[in-house]
Each structure stands twice: as C-alpha cells, then as structure tokens.
Amino acid sequence: MRGSRVAGALVLLATLSACGRGTVSAQIPPLTPSSPPPPSLSNSVSAPSSPFPRPEATVGPDLPKKKAKGCAVTKLRSRGEMPPDVNEQFQQEQLNPDDWYGAGGLWTLLDTTDTAYRRSGGIMTLRTVWWRDHDEALTVEAVATKTGETVRGESPGPYPVPGVQPISLPLPHLGCWHVTATFGETKVSFITDVSRLAGPD
C-alpha cells in the first residue's frame, strides 16, 4: 500500500518540481503559476490577498536540542487532525487525503522527503510539496540535526490556491534534517532522514 502511495507521490512531485524538468502525469494536470515566475527564485510565495480563514495551528517535533545518534523520523500518523473542508478539497483535486501530513490549511507529502536530487554544479536539492488552502506567504527552512546547518527553500513563483506549491531546499549533504514550514500563524515541522540520492531529471 505504501509503495503505491509513494509511487503516486513521486509522480506528483516530478510534475510539480521547481526544476521544471519533470514529466507530466496523465492523471494529474500540470499546475502552472497564476502569473509569470520572476527572473530569480524567491524564498516566499505570494503576499496575502484576503483575510486568513484559519486560526493558529502547529504540528510536528521541535528541533532536537542535543545531537542524537539516530534520526527520529516523523511518521504520517503524527499529523494533525484533517479539517473536513480540506479533506473535501483534496478529494475534489483527486488527491488522497491519507497521504498528507500537516495542520490547519498547510499540508505536505512525507513519503517523498527521503530522496535528494542532483543538480548542475554538484548541488543537491530536497523537493518538498505543500498544499495551501488560501493565499498567504509560505516559507520553508531545514536544519541539519547534527551540524546545525540551515538552508531556506526556493520557489519558482506563486501558484493558485487552494492547491499545491513545490518548494526545493538546497542541501549541502545527505542526513537527518528538521524541516519547518511557516504559513501565517501555522507551523508544520517534521524530521526526515534524507538517505537517497537520485540522478537529475
């Protein structure tokens, strides 16, 4: 069952890759920015254009204060409660609500976060996929749990909401990373062991 979910998630991830070189899935139409992307990558999505419909929500572990020997990977069962209207919107967009982890109006796919991808110049990126239910700034950063190195996400531009927003994180190395997304008053965090390295698209 997890294999089929992961396969479907990877198809979606490749389609929405910030690198823009993935193939288009026959089942999920490609998402295009609502306006032409800026010349350079930005660390945030669009500014809010309407009142925020959700109160503060937080889910996920804090950054470990001590350097642990292992990696306490966050499991899907640790997610917050799925709001009924978000569940309905997922189903309308032919997305499986059971595959998503998050809280409030911000959700992500955990099954895709164990693989980094090679890019030109020896850069590795961790591609994360986020689902937002309204138009508000989204920032994502990752901290290496053993070294404290911090990287910030890059986005190709604003995407329609409600809908999916891909964010790429440039990683200096594989290993255990604590990822935190900030979406207004909502924070979603998880720990992932990025242990696989895939070739370029």
PDB file of C-alpha atoms in Angstrom, residues 8-9 11-12 15-16 25-32 54 82 84-100 105 107 109 129-135 159-166:
ATOM      1  CA  GLY A   8       1.855   8.316  -6.878  1.00  0.00           C
ATOM      2  CA  ALA A   9       3.518  10.966  -4.743  1.00  0.00           C
ATOM      3  CA  VAL A  11       4.689  11.301  -9.994  1.00  0.00           C
ATOM      4  CA  LEU A  12       3.103  14.402  -8.474  1.00  0.00           C
ATOM      5  CA  THR A  15       5.250  17.067 -12.213  1.00  0.00           C
ATOM      6  CA  LEU A  16       5.463  19.986  -9.796  1.00  0.00           C
ATOM      7  CA  SER A  25       1.296  12.802 -15.315  1.00  0.00           C
ATOM      8  CA  ALA A  26      -1.685  11.708 -17.361  1.00  0.00           C
ATOM      9  CA  GLN A  27      -3.820  11.614 -14.227  1.00  0.00           C
ATOM     10  CA  ILE A  28      -2.844  14.947 -12.697  1.00  0.00           C
ATOM     11  CA  PRO A  29      -2.852  18.014 -14.980  1.00  0.00           C
ATOM     12  CA  PRO A  30       0.235  20.211 -14.692  1.00  0.00           C
ATOM     13  CA  LEU A  31      -0.080  23.198 -12.407  1.00  0.00           C
ATOM     14  CA  THR A  32       1.144  26.477 -13.822  1.00  0.00           C
ATOM     15  CA  ARG A  54      -7.786  29.717   9.912  1.00  0.00           C
ATOM     16  CA  MET A  82      -7.582  16.815   8.975  1.00  0.00           C
ATOM     17  CA  PRO A  84     -13.313  18.322   6.929  1.00  0.00           C
ATOM     18  CA  ASP A  85     -13.228  21.051   4.266  1.00  0.00           C
ATOM     19  CA  VAL A  86      -9.558  20.356   3.472  1.00  0.00           C
ATOM     20  CA  ASN A  87     -10.393  16.672   3.159  1.00  0.00           C
ATOM     21  CA  GLU A  88     -13.174  17.517   0.695  1.00  0.00           C
ATOM     22  CA  GLN A  89     -10.884  19.793  -1.351  1.00  0.00           C
ATOM     23  CA  PHE A  90      -8.228  17.048  -1.565  1.00  0.00           C
ATOM     24  CA  GLN A  91     -10.818  14.642  -2.918  1.00  0.00           C
ATOM     25  CA  GLN A  92     -12.069  17.201  -5.455  1.00  0.00           C
ATOM     26  CA  GLU A  93      -8.486  17.563  -6.756  1.00  0.00           C
ATOM     27  CA  GLN A  94      -8.112  13.749  -6.902  1.00  0.00           C
ATOM     28  CA  LEU A  95      -5.555  13.716  -4.078  1.00  0.00           C
ATOM     29  CA  ASN A  96      -5.626  11.073  -1.365  1.00  0.00           C
ATOM     30  CA  PRO A  97      -6.150  12.847   1.995  1.00  0.00           C
ATOM     31  CA  ASP A  98      -4.480   9.946   3.817  1.00  0.00           C
ATOM     32  CA  ASP A  99      -1.120  10.752   2.174  1.00  0.00           C
ATOM     33  CA  TRP A 100      -0.802  14.268   3.614  1.00  0.00           C
ATOM     34  CA  GLY A 105      -4.523  24.950   5.910  1.00  0.00           C
ATOM     35  CA  TRP A 107      -0.105  20.067   4.364  1.00  0.00           C
ATOM     36  CA  LEU A 109       3.833  14.794   1.487  1.00  0.00           C
ATOM     37  CA  VAL A 129       5.383  19.511  -1.937  1.00  0.00           C
ATOM     38  CA  TRP A 130       2.997  21.683   0.066  1.00  0.00           C
ATOM     39  CA  TRP A 131      -0.761  22.141  -0.213  1.00  0.00           C
ATOM     40  CA  ARG A 132      -2.117  25.558   0.848  1.00  0.00           C
ATOM     41  CA  ASP A 133      -5.800  26.276   1.281  1.00  0.00           C
ATOM     42  CA  HIS A 134      -5.514  30.080   0.969  1.00  0.00           C
ATOM     43  CA  ASP A 135      -3.228  32.832  -0.322  1.00  0.00           C
ATOM     44  CA  TYR A 159       0.654  29.041  -7.558  1.00  0.00           C
ATOM     45  CA  PRO A 160      -3.155  29.006  -7.490  1.00  0.00           C
ATOM     46  CA  VAL A 161      -4.879  28.390  -4.159  1.00  0.00           C
ATOM     47  CA  PRO A 162      -6.226  26.188  -2.904  1.00  0.00           C
ATOM     48  CA  GLY A 163      -3.609  23.977  -4.466  1.00  0.00           C
ATOM     49  CA  VAL A 164      -0.114  22.533  -4.481  1.00  0.00           C
ATOM     50  CA  GLN A 165       3.096  24.563  -4.118  1.00  0.00           C
ATOM     51  CA  PRO A 166       6.522  22.894  -4.676  1.00  0.00           C
TER      52      PRO A 166
END
